[in-house]
């Protein structure tokens, strides 16, 4: 647009200059003609003086036939052939310049139109490819143009679409793996329950003791399935971000006391003692219900891997930026190669009796409640879970 405006302005300047030049040339030759006539009139008529002729010419009311009596007509003032030829040359030059500039302007406009058509065609092709689900194509880089903002916006949208498509693909893969793991986790207790029920129903001679044993195992399997389904529902809600965390100021000691009461039976079964150092003045901002769920799962893991008659240390530290909660058991520890997998969903360590989702649930809860959790361990000595609550 800027180039076209410059060409039009240049064209107007050239036309104006050539018009002024034409007028100057015409005026010059016309004046020459008039002066020649005046000289001849004065020379051929002694009774007429030049000043008289000049006076007549200055008189705008004079008749246009004022010089006829001296042998001159109006046609004698018409431009000569020499003047006409000069004017023709100037006119031809003007027309040539005008046409050249007009052609340049048209070529420039056409060039710009072709560039626009090319960019539009490329954008349409690009969008068609994107609509087909292929996000690998890249837009070519152009210099600044009226479509640059549009190109930039389309590119940003494509990046977002690609990221979203990758997220969906990863989520789809993750869902597929999770469903396979869930199926595997449910298959064992369901198969076991099915076989025991079949035995109870078909074997009328089954001893009462065996029947009661089977019923007890069926009950335990049912509890496992209920637990698994409950945890999976919680995880699915957290993954879908449909759970709103209601933050409140809570004394962390009260959370730990509730968790201790929840796992009291597990502690008694292995005669394990939880040692909680005084933290009655430490306050954290969190969703109490969900933090109790997260810490309970971590404590259960610590109990499972602690030795009989052992103990678990729980300590709390605080500063202006965060509150640090550490939970340490002195059991079998975690192998070094498994440390980075300990929070993975359905990851089960050796000799584990759980489903491998408790720690994953704890990590998900803590992170969604603006916290950070990590683990450190030395095989055969200790395992420490560290939770950092950001203030």
PDB file of C-alpha atoms in Angstrom, residues 132-136 160-178:
ATOM      1  CA  UNK A 132      -6.834 -33.416   8.691  1.00  0.00           C
ATOM      2  CA  UNK A 133      -4.980 -33.842  11.980  1.00  0.00           C
ATOM      3  CA  UNK A 134      -1.409 -33.349  10.718  1.00  0.00           C
ATOM      4  CA  UNK A 135       0.369 -30.771  12.901  1.00  0.00           C
ATOM      5  CA  UNK A 136       3.884 -31.438  11.602  1.00  0.00           C
ATOM      6  CA  UNK A 160      -1.842 -25.105  21.003  1.00  0.00           C
ATOM      7  CA  UNK A 161      -3.751 -27.672  18.930  1.00  0.00           C
ATOM      8  CA  UNK A 162      -0.619 -29.801  18.629  1.00  0.00           C
ATOM      9  CA  UNK A 163      -0.001 -29.633  22.363  1.00  0.00           C
ATOM     10  CA  UNK A 164      -3.638 -30.519  23.027  1.00  0.00           C
ATOM     11  CA  UNK A 165      -3.485 -33.409  20.521  1.00  0.00           C
ATOM     12  CA  UNK A 166      -0.291 -34.691  22.157  1.00  0.00           C
ATOM     13  CA  UNK A 167      -1.960 -34.367  25.550  1.00  0.00           C
ATOM     14  CA  UNK A 168      -4.986 -36.328  24.325  1.00  0.00           C
ATOM     15  CA  UNK A 169      -2.762 -39.015  22.806  1.00  0.00           C
ATOM     16  CA  UNK A 170      -0.775 -39.312  26.017  1.00  0.00           C
ATOM     17  CA  UNK A 171      -3.969 -39.288  28.039  1.00  0.00           C
ATOM     18  CA  UNK A 172      -5.434 -41.966  25.764  1.00  0.00           C
ATOM     19  CA  UNK A 173      -2.332 -44.108  26.167  1.00  0.00           C
ATOM     20  CA  UNK A 174      -2.328 -43.527  29.908  1.00  0.00           C
ATOM     21  CA  UNK A 175      -6.025 -44.427  30.115  1.00  0.00           C
ATOM     22  CA  UNK A 176      -5.415 -47.595  28.105  1.00  0.00           C
ATOM     23  CA  UNK A 177      -2.560 -48.608  30.409  1.00  0.00           C
ATOM     24  CA  UNK A 178      -4.616 -47.757  33.487  1.00  0.00           C
TER      25      UNK A 178
END
